[in-house]
Structures are given as C-alpha cells and as structure tokens.
C-alpha cells in the first residue's frame, strides 16, 4: 500500500492538511456513509502532497466517489495520473483533458448529463468519450467505486465490478508517472448546491502473480480482502480477490493452504488476536461456500498484531498490516 487516505485524522470543516489546492474544499460526513469525505463544491484542482516518488509500473488506484442530485449536467469530476515536474504543472495539467507532451492518463465523469458521460485521455491515444454510464449517473446511481489498474502500457478501468475500459497501449511501457491529481469543474457551483464527494483512496503496488508466489515462495499476502471495522464480515468489494485465489486453488488441486489473519496495532492485543482468527475463518468459509473449494484443503489461524510488515504510525502502514496471508502446506 502506497496511499491509504480516508481523512480519519483530519478535522471536519477543514481542507486536508497534507493536500494542496488553489480553490477550496472541506471535509464532511454523509448520513448514509461511514467516515469522512472531501466535498468538492468549487471548481478547482486538488492533490495529495505526500506522493513524492515515482509510481510503480504496475499499480492499482481505488476511489469511492459520490455526486449529489444538484450536480448540473455540465458538472465534471476528473482524476489524473501524470508526469509532472513541479506544483504549477500539477495545477495546469490537472485542469483538463489535454495534458499533451507528458505521460498521463486522465479520466473524467459527468454523472448529471443525459445517461451519464465518461471521457478518457492519454498522451498516446488522445481523448475519447463514452455515453451511457449506468454505474455512475444521477439521480439513479449517484455513487461508484472507481478502480484503475496500470500494467506498464496497459490501463484497465472498473466501475464497481464492471470493466468499462481496457486500453492495451495507453502509455509508453517505460512511462514514469509521479502525480495523482483530482479536479472538479462546474460554472454553476457558486450559485448551486451541486458537489462531488470522495474518500477511501487506495493506491497500491499491483497484485503479484499469485501462482508464482505460492508455488515458488510458498506464500503470499493480500490486502484485497477487506472487512467491516472490528468485524469478520467480508466487504463485497473483496469478491475479485477471493475469486482470483479460488481460481488459483482450482487450477492446483493438490495444494493445501493455511490462511492467517493479521491486524494493525490499534486496540486490545487479545481482541486483535481473536479478530484475526475469526477473519481467517471467514475467508475459509467464503472460499468453501461461495467458490466451492474443498474445506479439507484449508486451515486457518490468526496472529493479531504480532507480525507487522510495516509501521503502525500511518494509515498506509496500518493498511499494509491488515492483511490475509496464504501459506502452502
């Protein structure tokens, strides 16, 4: 995990302390959603300042995004993955779909337009549009989880669990990206109540080859299996990771594995240990009941906070420690 941003340590009503903008936005809560959300109600560019290194050539980016019903038909929200050299370039290139001359991938949504509208652009293939986006269209579907997966040249985009883009030559294979930038625009923002809301931003190194890791190294860990807070209830967005693991086990029918849960250091040690064991057992139950894996091939255990792989001082570090480990028996 490179970035795990849920704004949990920031104050409501403020702009995040480690982000930058030349416009304005504030953190709010939403009655029907957990956590804090960055409310974008002004035209502007917004980006986290703590991304200072080049992004890996294989990474995934996830964002939870909402739009209220007051967002006008021309209201736009955009995420940009860019190669920039300074702050001014982040603001300039983050404003539109035409960041020519530098490596970039930009994805733009207009959920208030007729049937929903999506635009995408890269420095290699130019800009294209796609009409009719049922996954993100107000007022019928005002929220979406956006997932972007870069593998060198290739870019895939998922809205919730639906793959909407698969661009095999979107970028140069060796293109360097070093900036994550968000923007919103709507000339009517100043006189309307339209706003976008975003949270739960997760930027991580791309998934390894699970079969290679398990067969050659004897184990692998995943942060893709998510649970409700202080619970062993698996979140629906974990389905893709569970499906990949189940497919691996189906293709290698002689393999048996031990599934081990790990937590971060927050909370009571004994409670964390018991929680990690329950979460590992929940994964076993999901693999057997949902995916048909023979229960005799699976064991479970939990280590609580006792085997961290990162520090527990940052959100990203804690997210790395909250993992599920698979060990070949």
PDB file of C-alpha atoms in Angstrom:
ATOM      1  CA  UNK A   1       0.000   0.000   0.000  1.00  0.00           C
ATOM      2  CA  UNK A   2       1.398   3.380  -1.073  1.00  0.00           C
ATOM      3  CA  UNK A   3      -1.560   5.595  -0.104  1.00  0.00           C
ATOM      4  CA  UNK A   4      -4.478   4.831   2.208  1.00  0.00           C
ATOM      5  CA  UNK A   5      -6.475   8.060   2.536  1.00  0.00           C
ATOM      6  CA  UNK A   6      -9.725   8.094   4.486  1.00  0.00           C
ATOM      7  CA  UNK A   7      -9.163  11.536   6.087  1.00  0.00           C
ATOM      8  CA  UNK A   8      -9.743   9.966   9.522  1.00  0.00           C
ATOM      9  CA  UNK A   9      -7.085  12.111  11.213  1.00  0.00           C
ATOM     10  CA  UNK A  10      -8.303  15.376   9.700  1.00  0.00           C
ATOM     11  CA  UNK A  11     -10.803  17.845  11.192  1.00  0.00           C
ATOM     12  CA  UNK A  12     -14.297  18.233   9.794  1.00  0.00           C
ATOM     13  CA  UNK A  13     -14.845  21.547   8.028  1.00  0.00           C
ATOM     14  CA  UNK A  14     -11.181  21.872   7.051  1.00  0.00           C
ATOM     15  CA  UNK A  15      -9.221  21.173   3.899  1.00  0.00           C
ATOM     16  CA  UNK A  16      -6.840  18.208   4.442  1.00  0.00           C
ATOM     17  CA  UNK A  17      -3.572  19.408   5.922  1.00  0.00           C
ATOM     18  CA  UNK A  18      -1.356  17.347   3.595  1.00  0.00           C
ATOM     19  CA  UNK A  19      -3.207  18.237   0.372  1.00  0.00           C
ATOM     20  CA  UNK A  20      -2.931  21.314  -1.840  1.00  0.00           C
ATOM     21  CA  UNK A  21      -5.407  23.426  -3.810  1.00  0.00           C
ATOM     22  CA  UNK A  22      -5.827  26.940  -5.156  1.00  0.00           C
ATOM     23  CA  UNK A  23      -9.568  26.666  -4.776  1.00  0.00           C
ATOM     24  CA  UNK A  24     -11.487  25.291  -1.801  1.00  0.00           C
ATOM     25  CA  UNK A  25     -12.989  22.074  -0.415  1.00  0.00           C
ATOM     26  CA  UNK A  26     -13.867  20.773   3.032  1.00  0.00           C
ATOM     27  CA  UNK A  27     -14.212  17.519   4.923  1.00  0.00           C
ATOM     28  CA  UNK A  28     -17.739  16.472   5.824  1.00  0.00           C
ATOM     29  CA  UNK A  29     -19.727  13.462   6.960  1.00  0.00           C
ATOM     30  CA  UNK A  30     -22.572  11.887   4.999  1.00  0.00           C
ATOM     31  CA  UNK A  31     -25.592  10.457   6.779  1.00  0.00           C
ATOM     32  CA  UNK A  32     -25.700   7.227   4.801  1.00  0.00           C
ATOM     33  CA  UNK A  33     -21.938   6.608   4.624  1.00  0.00           C
ATOM     34  CA  UNK A  34     -19.135   5.825   7.044  1.00  0.00           C
ATOM     35  CA  UNK A  35     -16.146   8.068   7.597  1.00  0.00           C
ATOM     36  CA  UNK A  36     -15.143  11.493   6.317  1.00  0.00           C
ATOM     37  CA  UNK A  37     -15.473  12.738   2.755  1.00  0.00           C
ATOM     38  CA  UNK A  38     -13.803  15.560   0.853  1.00  0.00           C
ATOM     39  CA  UNK A  39     -16.616  17.749  -0.518  1.00  0.00           C
ATOM     40  CA  UNK A  40     -15.725  19.413  -3.829  1.00  0.00           C
ATOM     41  CA  UNK A  41     -18.202  22.234  -4.342  1.00  0.00           C
ATOM     42  CA  UNK A  42     -15.938  24.655  -6.196  1.00  0.00           C
ATOM     43  CA  UNK A  43     -14.148  24.480  -9.494  1.00  0.00           C
ATOM     44  CA  UNK A  44     -10.518  23.624  -8.787  1.00  0.00           C
ATOM     45  CA  UNK A  45      -7.587  21.229  -8.670  1.00  0.00           C
ATOM     46  CA  UNK A  46      -6.831  19.143  -5.563  1.00  0.00           C
ATOM     47  CA  UNK A  47      -3.978  16.746  -4.885  1.00  0.00           C
ATOM     48  CA  UNK A  48      -2.135  14.967  -2.033  1.00  0.00           C
ATOM     49  CA  UNK A  49       1.330  16.396  -1.473  1.00  0.00           C
ATOM     50  CA  UNK A  50       2.757  13.270   0.149  1.00  0.00           C
ATOM     51  CA  UNK A  51       3.221  11.428  -3.158  1.00  0.00           C
ATOM     52  CA  UNK A  52       6.821  12.406  -3.888  1.00  0.00           C
ATOM     53  CA  UNK A  53       8.273   9.298  -5.578  1.00  0.00           C
ATOM     54  CA  UNK A  54       7.645   7.775  -8.971  1.00  0.00           C
ATOM     55  CA  UNK A  55       4.703   5.413  -9.032  1.00  0.00           C
ATOM     56  CA  UNK A  56       5.479   1.769  -9.836  1.00  0.00           C
ATOM     57  CA  UNK A  57       4.963   0.457 -13.361  1.00  0.00           C
ATOM     58  CA  UNK A  58       2.244  -1.857 -12.007  1.00  0.00           C
ATOM     59  CA  UNK A  59      -0.223  -0.291  -9.573  1.00  0.00           C
ATOM     60  CA  UNK A  60      -3.900  -0.063  -8.677  1.00  0.00           C
ATOM     61  CA  UNK A  61      -5.861   3.019  -7.643  1.00  0.00           C
ATOM     62  CA  UNK A  62      -9.287   2.879  -5.980  1.00  0.00           C
ATOM     63  CA  UNK A  63     -11.555   5.818  -5.112  1.00  0.00           C
ATOM     64  CA  UNK A  64     -15.056   5.999  -3.640  1.00  0.00           C
ATOM     65  CA  UNK A  65     -16.933   8.818  -5.398  1.00  0.00           C
ATOM     66  CA  UNK A  66     -20.395  10.318  -4.853  1.00  0.00           C
ATOM     67  CA  UNK A  67     -22.326  13.092  -6.576  1.00  0.00           C
ATOM     68  CA  UNK A  68     -25.430  14.757  -5.174  1.00  0.00           C
ATOM     69  CA  UNK A  69     -28.503  15.401  -7.283  1.00  0.00           C
ATOM     70  CA  UNK A  70     -27.706  19.104  -7.611  1.00  0.00           C
ATOM     71  CA  UNK A  71     -24.645  18.445  -9.807  1.00  0.00           C
ATOM     72  CA  UNK A  72     -25.506  20.072 -13.123  1.00  0.00           C
ATOM     73  CA  UNK A  73     -25.374  18.304 -16.470  1.00  0.00           C
ATOM     74  CA  UNK A  74     -22.044  20.011 -17.184  1.00  0.00           C
ATOM     75  CA  UNK A  75     -20.570  19.255 -13.752  1.00  0.00           C
ATOM     76  CA  UNK A  76     -17.335  17.284 -14.101  1.00  0.00           C
ATOM     77  CA  UNK A  77     -15.004  15.338 -11.808  1.00  0.00           C
ATOM     78  CA  UNK A  78     -11.633  14.119 -13.026  1.00  0.00           C
ATOM     79  CA  UNK A  79      -8.725  12.028 -11.786  1.00  0.00           C
ATOM     80  CA  UNK A  80      -5.321  12.399 -13.446  1.00  0.00           C
ATOM     81  CA  UNK A  81      -2.220  10.242 -13.234  1.00  0.00           C
ATOM     82  CA  UNK A  82       0.562  12.465 -14.524  1.00  0.00           C
ATOM     83  CA  UNK A  83       4.243  13.025 -15.056  1.00  0.00           C
ATOM     84  CA  UNK A  84       4.897  16.492 -13.599  1.00  0.00           C
ATOM     85  CA  UNK A  85       7.981  18.431 -12.590  1.00  0.00           C
ATOM     86  CA  UNK A  86       6.540  20.992 -10.161  1.00  0.00           C
ATOM     87  CA  UNK A  87       3.461  22.359  -8.405  1.00  0.00           C
ATOM     88  CA  UNK A  88       2.470  24.697 -11.230  1.00  0.00           C
ATOM     89  CA  UNK A  89       2.450  21.797 -13.661  1.00  0.00           C
ATOM     90  CA  UNK A  90       0.192  19.775 -11.388  1.00  0.00           C
ATOM     91  CA  UNK A  91      -2.342  22.604 -11.365  1.00  0.00           C
ATOM     92  CA  UNK A  92      -2.043  23.322 -15.074  1.00  0.00           C
ATOM     93  CA  UNK A  93      -2.205  19.726 -16.289  1.00  0.00           C
ATOM     94  CA  UNK A  94      -4.847  18.775 -13.743  1.00  0.00           C
ATOM     95  CA  UNK A  95      -7.335  21.268 -15.178  1.00  0.00           C
ATOM     96  CA  UNK A  96      -8.237  19.492 -18.408  1.00  0.00           C
ATOM     97  CA  UNK A  97      -8.122  16.518 -20.711  1.00  0.00           C
ATOM     98  CA  UNK A  98      -5.268  17.781 -22.894  1.00  0.00           C
ATOM     99  CA  UNK A  99      -2.048  17.187 -20.996  1.00  0.00           C
ATOM    100  CA  UNK A 100      -0.105  16.683 -24.207  1.00  0.00           C
ATOM    101  CA  UNK A 101       3.631  16.241 -24.185  1.00  0.00           C
ATOM    102  CA  UNK A 102       3.915  14.370 -20.879  1.00  0.00           C
ATOM    103  CA  UNK A 103       2.948  10.852 -19.837  1.00  0.00           C
ATOM    104  CA  UNK A 104      -0.584  10.889 -18.485  1.00  0.00           C
ATOM    105  CA  UNK A 105      -3.874   9.106 -18.069  1.00  0.00           C
ATOM    106  CA  UNK A 106      -6.960  11.198 -17.258  1.00  0.00           C
ATOM    107  CA  UNK A 107     -10.487  10.002 -16.528  1.00  0.00           C
ATOM    108  CA  UNK A 108     -13.444  12.397 -16.431  1.00  0.00           C
ATOM    109  CA  UNK A 109     -17.101  11.878 -15.422  1.00  0.00           C
ATOM    110  CA  UNK A 110     -20.246  13.923 -15.968  1.00  0.00           C
ATOM    111  CA  UNK A 111     -22.839  11.951 -13.969  1.00  0.00           C
ATOM    112  CA  UNK A 112     -25.515  14.633 -14.322  1.00  0.00           C
ATOM    113  CA  UNK A 113     -25.526  14.580 -18.126  1.00  0.00           C
ATOM    114  CA  UNK A 114     -28.032  12.512 -20.059  1.00  0.00           C
ATOM    115  CA  UNK A 115     -27.432   8.832 -19.165  1.00  0.00           C
ATOM    116  CA  UNK A 116     -24.034   9.744 -17.723  1.00  0.00           C
ATOM    117  CA  UNK A 117     -20.872  10.576 -19.643  1.00  0.00           C
ATOM    118  CA  UNK A 118     -17.249   9.414 -19.338  1.00  0.00           C
ATOM    119  CA  UNK A 119     -14.157  10.793 -21.076  1.00  0.00           C
ATOM    120  CA  UNK A 120     -10.631   9.444 -21.030  1.00  0.00           C
ATOM    121  CA  UNK A 121      -7.361  10.699 -22.413  1.00  0.00           C
ATOM    122  CA  UNK A 122      -3.705   9.707 -22.638  1.00  0.00           C
ATOM    123  CA  UNK A 123      -0.749  11.364 -24.313  1.00  0.00           C
ATOM    124  CA  UNK A 124      -0.536   8.448 -26.779  1.00  0.00           C
ATOM    125  CA  UNK A 125      -4.116   7.869 -27.901  1.00  0.00           C
ATOM    126  CA  UNK A 126      -5.722  11.268 -27.350  1.00  0.00           C
ATOM    127  CA  UNK A 127      -9.207  11.689 -25.869  1.00  0.00           C
ATOM    128  CA  UNK A 128     -12.312   9.589 -26.327  1.00  0.00           C
ATOM    129  CA  UNK A 129     -15.806   9.741 -24.850  1.00  0.00           C
ATOM    130  CA  UNK A 130     -18.346   7.135 -23.827  1.00  0.00           C
ATOM    131  CA  UNK A 131     -22.043   7.857 -23.312  1.00  0.00           C
ATOM    132  CA  UNK A 132     -24.380   5.872 -21.133  1.00  0.00           C
ATOM    133  CA  UNK A 133     -22.672   5.090 -17.826  1.00  0.00           C
ATOM    134  CA  UNK A 134     -25.266   3.264 -15.690  1.00  0.00           C
ATOM    135  CA  UNK A 135     -22.676   2.672 -12.953  1.00  0.00           C
ATOM    136  CA  UNK A 136     -22.445   6.439 -12.221  1.00  0.00           C
ATOM    137  CA  UNK A 137     -25.414   8.531 -13.232  1.00  0.00           C
ATOM    138  CA  UNK A 138     -27.522  10.854 -11.099  1.00  0.00           C
ATOM    139  CA  UNK A 139     -30.050  10.510  -9.683  1.00  0.00           C
ATOM    140  CA  UNK A 140     -30.355   6.755 -10.321  1.00  0.00           C
ATOM    141  CA  UNK A 141     -26.785   5.724  -9.362  1.00  0.00           C
ATOM    142  CA  UNK A 142     -25.039   8.614  -7.577  1.00  0.00           C
ATOM    143  CA  UNK A 143     -22.106   6.627  -6.099  1.00  0.00           C
ATOM    144  CA  UNK A 144     -19.401   4.424  -7.561  1.00  0.00           C
ATOM    145  CA  UNK A 145     -16.096   2.751  -6.686  1.00  0.00           C
ATOM    146  CA  UNK A 146     -13.556   3.608  -9.376  1.00  0.00           C
ATOM    147  CA  UNK A 147     -10.648   1.208  -9.866  1.00  0.00           C
ATOM    148  CA  UNK A 148      -7.753   1.960 -12.216  1.00  0.00           C
ATOM    149  CA  UNK A 149      -5.117  -0.682 -12.888  1.00  0.00           C
ATOM    150  CA  UNK A 150      -1.903   0.183 -14.695  1.00  0.00           C
ATOM    151  CA  UNK A 151       0.381  -2.548 -16.025  1.00  0.00           C
ATOM    152  CA  UNK A 152       3.169  -0.773 -17.923  1.00  0.00           C
ATOM    153  CA  UNK A 153       1.454   0.121 -21.247  1.00  0.00           C
ATOM    154  CA  UNK A 154      -1.961  -1.197 -20.286  1.00  0.00           C
ATOM    155  CA  UNK A 155      -4.726   0.640 -18.409  1.00  0.00           C
ATOM    156  CA  UNK A 156      -7.907  -1.023 -17.153  1.00  0.00           C
ATOM    157  CA  UNK A 157     -10.781   0.845 -15.508  1.00  0.00           C
ATOM    158  CA  UNK A 158     -13.552  -0.715 -13.431  1.00  0.00           C
ATOM    159  CA  UNK A 159     -16.688   0.989 -12.129  1.00  0.00           C
ATOM    160  CA  UNK A 160     -17.800  -1.081  -9.161  1.00  0.00           C
ATOM    161  CA  UNK A 161     -17.225  -4.597 -10.558  1.00  0.00           C
ATOM    162  CA  UNK A 162     -17.801  -3.706 -14.240  1.00  0.00           C
ATOM    163  CA  UNK A 163     -14.802  -3.296 -16.542  1.00  0.00           C
ATOM    164  CA  UNK A 164     -15.500  -0.239 -18.705  1.00  0.00           C
ATOM    165  CA  UNK A 165     -12.066   0.311 -20.276  1.00  0.00           C
ATOM    166  CA  UNK A 166      -9.197  -1.941 -21.308  1.00  0.00           C
ATOM    167  CA  UNK A 167      -6.570   0.024 -23.206  1.00  0.00           C
ATOM    168  CA  UNK A 168      -3.593  -2.202 -24.162  1.00  0.00           C
ATOM    169  CA  UNK A 169      -1.406   0.674 -25.439  1.00  0.00           C
ATOM    170  CA  UNK A 170      -2.472   3.615 -23.314  1.00  0.00           C
ATOM    171  CA  UNK A 171       1.050   4.550 -22.182  1.00  0.00           C
ATOM    172  CA  UNK A 172       4.645   4.007 -23.153  1.00  0.00           C
ATOM    173  CA  UNK A 173       5.852   0.887 -21.360  1.00  0.00           C
ATOM    174  CA  UNK A 174       8.547   2.873 -19.547  1.00  0.00           C
ATOM    175  CA  UNK A 175       6.467   5.998 -18.911  1.00  0.00           C
ATOM    176  CA  UNK A 176       7.052   7.465 -15.473  1.00  0.00           C
ATOM    177  CA  UNK A 177       4.073   8.799 -13.515  1.00  0.00           C
ATOM    178  CA  UNK A 178       4.661  10.700 -10.282  1.00  0.00           C
ATOM    179  CA  UNK A 179       1.468  12.661  -9.538  1.00  0.00           C
ATOM    180  CA  UNK A 180      -2.112  11.891  -8.534  1.00  0.00           C
ATOM    181  CA  UNK A 181      -4.359  14.907  -9.158  1.00  0.00           C
ATOM    182  CA  UNK A 182      -8.120  15.428  -8.835  1.00  0.00           C
ATOM    183  CA  UNK A 183     -10.220  18.238 -10.234  1.00  0.00           C
ATOM    184  CA  UNK A 184     -13.819  19.359 -10.460  1.00  0.00           C
ATOM    185  CA  UNK A 185     -15.443  21.976 -12.640  1.00  0.00           C
ATOM    186  CA  UNK A 186     -18.895  23.469 -12.926  1.00  0.00           C
ATOM    187  CA  UNK A 187     -19.563  27.159 -13.636  1.00  0.00           C
ATOM    188  CA  UNK A 188     -22.784  26.851 -11.634  1.00  0.00           C
ATOM    189  CA  UNK A 189     -21.096  25.710  -8.421  1.00  0.00           C
ATOM    190  CA  UNK A 190     -21.053  29.199  -6.972  1.00  0.00           C
ATOM    191  CA  UNK A 191     -24.833  29.525  -7.094  1.00  0.00           C
ATOM    192  CA  UNK A 192     -25.893  25.885  -6.768  1.00  0.00           C
ATOM    193  CA  UNK A 193     -25.595  23.154  -4.126  1.00  0.00           C
ATOM    194  CA  UNK A 194     -24.003  20.659  -6.510  1.00  0.00           C
ATOM    195  CA  UNK A 195     -20.987  18.816  -5.126  1.00  0.00           C
ATOM    196  CA  UNK A 196     -18.825  15.744  -5.556  1.00  0.00           C
ATOM    197  CA  UNK A 197     -17.606  13.751  -2.539  1.00  0.00           C
ATOM    198  CA  UNK A 198     -14.618  11.412  -2.475  1.00  0.00           C
ATOM    199  CA  UNK A 199     -12.936   9.203   0.112  1.00  0.00           C
ATOM    200  CA  UNK A 200     -11.229   5.845   0.697  1.00  0.00           C
ATOM    201  CA  UNK A 201      -8.427   6.497  -1.779  1.00  0.00           C
ATOM    202  CA  UNK A 202      -6.171   3.455  -2.014  1.00  0.00           C
ATOM    203  CA  UNK A 203      -3.027   3.417  -4.158  1.00  0.00           C
ATOM    204  CA  UNK A 204      -1.108   0.141  -4.063  1.00  0.00           C
ATOM    205  CA  UNK A 205       1.566  -1.803  -5.882  1.00  0.00           C
ATOM    206  CA  UNK A 206      -0.134  -4.092  -8.409  1.00  0.00           C
ATOM    207  CA  UNK A 207      -1.052  -7.614  -7.420  1.00  0.00           C
ATOM    208  CA  UNK A 208       1.752 -10.157  -7.767  1.00  0.00           C
ATOM    209  CA  UNK A 209       1.459 -13.348  -9.765  1.00  0.00           C
ATOM    210  CA  UNK A 210      -0.269 -15.383  -7.074  1.00  0.00           C
ATOM    211  CA  UNK A 211       0.590 -18.766  -8.533  1.00  0.00           C
ATOM    212  CA  UNK A 212       4.279 -17.882  -8.808  1.00  0.00           C
ATOM    213  CA  UNK A 213       4.370 -16.526  -5.265  1.00  0.00           C
ATOM    214  CA  UNK A 214       2.633 -19.565  -3.770  1.00  0.00           C
ATOM    215  CA  UNK A 215       4.410 -22.268  -5.764  1.00  0.00           C
ATOM    216  CA  UNK A 216       7.902 -20.748  -5.761  1.00  0.00           C
ATOM    217  CA  UNK A 217       7.987 -18.861  -2.450  1.00  0.00           C
ATOM    218  CA  UNK A 218       5.415 -20.920  -0.580  1.00  0.00           C
ATOM    219  CA  UNK A 219       3.243 -17.999   0.493  1.00  0.00           C
ATOM    220  CA  UNK A 220       1.684 -14.684  -0.420  1.00  0.00           C
ATOM    221  CA  UNK A 221      -0.284 -11.945   1.331  1.00  0.00           C
ATOM    222  CA  UNK A 222      -3.144  -9.798   0.119  1.00  0.00           C
ATOM    223  CA  UNK A 223      -4.668  -6.518   1.253  1.00  0.00           C
ATOM    224  CA  UNK A 224      -7.526  -7.014  -1.191  1.00  0.00           C
ATOM    225  CA  UNK A 225      -9.748  -8.886   1.267  1.00  0.00           C
ATOM    226  CA  UNK A 226     -11.457  -6.167   3.304  1.00  0.00           C
ATOM    227  CA  UNK A 227     -13.589  -6.396   6.435  1.00  0.00           C
ATOM    228  CA  UNK A 228     -16.011  -4.167   8.268  1.00  0.00           C
ATOM    229  CA  UNK A 229     -14.388  -2.316  11.200  1.00  0.00           C
ATOM    230  CA  UNK A 230     -13.774  -4.620  14.196  1.00  0.00           C
ATOM    231  CA  UNK A 231     -15.694  -7.351  12.387  1.00  0.00           C
ATOM    232  CA  UNK A 232     -15.121 -10.571  10.475  1.00  0.00           C
ATOM    233  CA  UNK A 233     -17.765  -9.558   7.909  1.00  0.00           C
ATOM    234  CA  UNK A 234     -16.093  -9.552   4.488  1.00  0.00           C
ATOM    235  CA  UNK A 235     -16.874  -6.481   2.372  1.00  0.00           C
ATOM    236  CA  UNK A 236     -18.451  -7.041  -1.074  1.00  0.00           C
ATOM    237  CA  UNK A 237     -15.533  -5.379  -2.882  1.00  0.00           C
ATOM    238  CA  UNK A 238     -13.341  -8.310  -1.777  1.00  0.00           C
ATOM    239  CA  UNK A 239     -15.061 -10.596  -4.284  1.00  0.00           C
ATOM    240  CA  UNK A 240     -12.461 -10.072  -7.016  1.00  0.00           C
ATOM    241  CA  UNK A 241      -9.542 -11.004  -4.757  1.00  0.00           C
ATOM    242  CA  UNK A 242     -11.360 -14.057  -3.414  1.00  0.00           C
ATOM    243  CA  UNK A 243     -12.226 -15.128  -6.946  1.00  0.00           C
ATOM    244  CA  UNK A 244      -8.570 -14.925  -8.026  1.00  0.00           C
ATOM    245  CA  UNK A 245      -7.469 -17.012  -5.036  1.00  0.00           C
ATOM    246  CA  UNK A 246     -10.223 -19.573  -5.611  1.00  0.00           C
ATOM    247  CA  UNK A 247      -9.194 -19.879  -9.270  1.00  0.00           C
ATOM    248  CA  UNK A 248      -5.589 -20.480  -8.204  1.00  0.00           C
ATOM    249  CA  UNK A 249      -6.698 -23.282  -5.872  1.00  0.00           C
ATOM    250  CA  UNK A 250      -8.936 -24.829  -8.548  1.00  0.00           C
ATOM    251  CA  UNK A 251      -6.046 -24.893 -11.014  1.00  0.00           C
ATOM    252  CA  UNK A 252      -3.737 -26.514  -8.441  1.00  0.00           C
ATOM    253  CA  UNK A 253      -5.942 -29.158  -6.868  1.00  0.00           C
ATOM    254  CA  UNK A 254      -3.167 -30.814  -4.837  1.00  0.00           C
ATOM    255  CA  UNK A 255      -2.292 -27.601  -2.988  1.00  0.00           C
ATOM    256  CA  UNK A 256      -3.411 -27.090   0.600  1.00  0.00           C
ATOM    257  CA  UNK A 257      -3.017 -23.747   2.345  1.00  0.00           C
ATOM    258  CA  UNK A 258      -3.152 -22.226   5.785  1.00  0.00           C
ATOM    259  CA  UNK A 259      -4.960 -18.873   5.865  1.00  0.00           C
ATOM    260  CA  UNK A 260      -3.686 -16.463   8.519  1.00  0.00           C
ATOM    261  CA  UNK A 261      -5.295 -13.193   9.518  1.00  0.00           C
ATOM    262  CA  UNK A 262      -3.264 -10.155  10.633  1.00  0.00           C
ATOM    263  CA  UNK A 263      -4.398  -6.858  12.157  1.00  0.00           C
ATOM    264  CA  UNK A 264      -2.869  -3.461  12.804  1.00  0.00           C
ATOM    265  CA  UNK A 265      -1.861  -2.418  16.335  1.00  0.00           C
ATOM    266  CA  UNK A 266      -4.963  -0.407  17.221  1.00  0.00           C
ATOM    267  CA  UNK A 267      -6.979  -1.771  20.132  1.00  0.00           C
ATOM    268  CA  UNK A 268      -6.540  -4.547  22.676  1.00  0.00           C
ATOM    269  CA  UNK A 269      -3.964  -7.255  21.911  1.00  0.00           C
ATOM    270  CA  UNK A 270      -6.233 -10.164  22.844  1.00  0.00           C
ATOM    271  CA  UNK A 271      -9.157  -8.708  20.916  1.00  0.00           C
ATOM    272  CA  UNK A 272      -6.953  -8.272  17.848  1.00  0.00           C
ATOM    273  CA  UNK A 273      -5.756 -11.865  18.086  1.00  0.00           C
ATOM    274  CA  UNK A 274      -9.300 -13.215  18.257  1.00  0.00           C
ATOM    275  CA  UNK A 275     -10.426 -10.896  15.457  1.00  0.00           C
ATOM    276  CA  UNK A 276      -7.608 -12.081  13.194  1.00  0.00           C
ATOM    277  CA  UNK A 277      -8.604 -15.708  13.783  1.00  0.00           C
ATOM    278  CA  UNK A 278     -12.266 -15.003  13.021  1.00  0.00           C
ATOM    279  CA  UNK A 279     -11.333 -13.150   9.844  1.00  0.00           C
ATOM    280  CA  UNK A 280      -9.167 -16.023   8.623  1.00  0.00           C
ATOM    281  CA  UNK A 281     -12.043 -18.433   9.306  1.00  0.00           C
ATOM    282  CA  UNK A 282     -14.414 -16.130   7.402  1.00  0.00           C
ATOM    283  CA  UNK A 283     -12.114 -16.358   4.370  1.00  0.00           C
ATOM    284  CA  UNK A 284     -12.137 -20.155   4.628  1.00  0.00           C
ATOM    285  CA  UNK A 285     -15.939 -20.128   4.750  1.00  0.00           C
ATOM    286  CA  UNK A 286     -16.165 -17.789   1.746  1.00  0.00           C
ATOM    287  CA  UNK A 287     -13.851 -19.971  -0.336  1.00  0.00           C
ATOM    288  CA  UNK A 288     -15.801 -23.123   0.520  1.00  0.00           C
ATOM    289  CA  UNK A 289     -19.389 -21.862   0.370  1.00  0.00           C
ATOM    290  CA  UNK A 290     -19.128 -19.293  -2.439  1.00  0.00           C
ATOM    291  CA  UNK A 291     -16.394 -20.776  -4.617  1.00  0.00           C
ATOM    292  CA  UNK A 292     -16.649 -24.498  -3.897  1.00  0.00           C
ATOM    293  CA  UNK A 293     -13.130 -25.104  -2.557  1.00  0.00           C
ATOM    294  CA  UNK A 294     -12.899 -28.332  -0.525  1.00  0.00           C
ATOM    295  CA  UNK A 295     -12.680 -27.414   3.159  1.00  0.00           C
ATOM    296  CA  UNK A 296     -10.155 -30.211   3.771  1.00  0.00           C
ATOM    297  CA  UNK A 297      -7.608 -28.199   1.781  1.00  0.00           C
ATOM    298  CA  UNK A 298      -7.870 -25.125   4.038  1.00  0.00           C
ATOM    299  CA  UNK A 299      -6.695 -24.345   7.559  1.00  0.00           C
ATOM    300  CA  UNK A 300      -6.991 -21.047   9.416  1.00  0.00           C
ATOM    301  CA  UNK A 301      -5.198 -19.156  12.140  1.00  0.00           C
ATOM    302  CA  UNK A 302      -4.612 -15.603  13.314  1.00  0.00           C
ATOM    303  CA  UNK A 303      -1.593 -13.642  14.502  1.00  0.00           C
ATOM    304  CA  UNK A 304      -3.245 -10.403  15.585  1.00  0.00           C
ATOM    305  CA  UNK A 305      -0.716  -7.559  15.518  1.00  0.00           C
ATOM    306  CA  UNK A 306       2.304  -9.730  16.337  1.00  0.00           C
ATOM    307  CA  UNK A 307       3.839  -9.893  12.829  1.00  0.00           C
ATOM    308  CA  UNK A 308       3.664  -6.409  11.263  1.00  0.00           C
ATOM    309  CA  UNK A 309       5.149  -5.788   7.823  1.00  0.00           C
ATOM    310  CA  UNK A 310       5.003  -2.002   8.147  1.00  0.00           C
ATOM    311  CA  UNK A 311       4.809   0.634  10.872  1.00  0.00           C
ATOM    312  CA  UNK A 312       1.525   1.429  12.619  1.00  0.00           C
ATOM    313  CA  UNK A 313       2.015   5.203  12.596  1.00  0.00           C
ATOM    314  CA  UNK A 314       0.336   5.952   9.262  1.00  0.00           C
ATOM    315  CA  UNK A 315      -2.907   4.932   7.582  1.00  0.00           C
ATOM    316  CA  UNK A 316      -0.979   3.260   4.747  1.00  0.00           C
ATOM    317  CA  UNK A 317       1.212   1.363   7.208  1.00  0.00           C
ATOM    318  CA  UNK A 318      -1.804   0.126   9.145  1.00  0.00           C
ATOM    319  CA  UNK A 319      -3.484  -0.924   5.899  1.00  0.00           C
ATOM    320  CA  UNK A 320      -0.414  -2.966   4.955  1.00  0.00           C
ATOM    321  CA  UNK A 321      -0.510  -4.717   8.320  1.00  0.00           C
ATOM    322  CA  UNK A 322      -4.221  -5.552   7.942  1.00  0.00           C
ATOM    323  CA  UNK A 323      -3.725  -8.446   5.568  1.00  0.00           C
ATOM    324  CA  UNK A 324      -4.597 -12.061   4.907  1.00  0.00           C
ATOM    325  CA  UNK A 325      -1.693 -14.455   4.384  1.00  0.00           C
ATOM    326  CA  UNK A 326      -1.790 -17.744   2.456  1.00  0.00           C
ATOM    327  CA  UNK A 327       0.897 -20.334   3.256  1.00  0.00           C
ATOM    328  CA  UNK A 328       1.360 -23.507   1.245  1.00  0.00           C
ATOM    329  CA  UNK A 329       1.258 -26.636   3.421  1.00  0.00           C
TER     330      UNK A 329
END
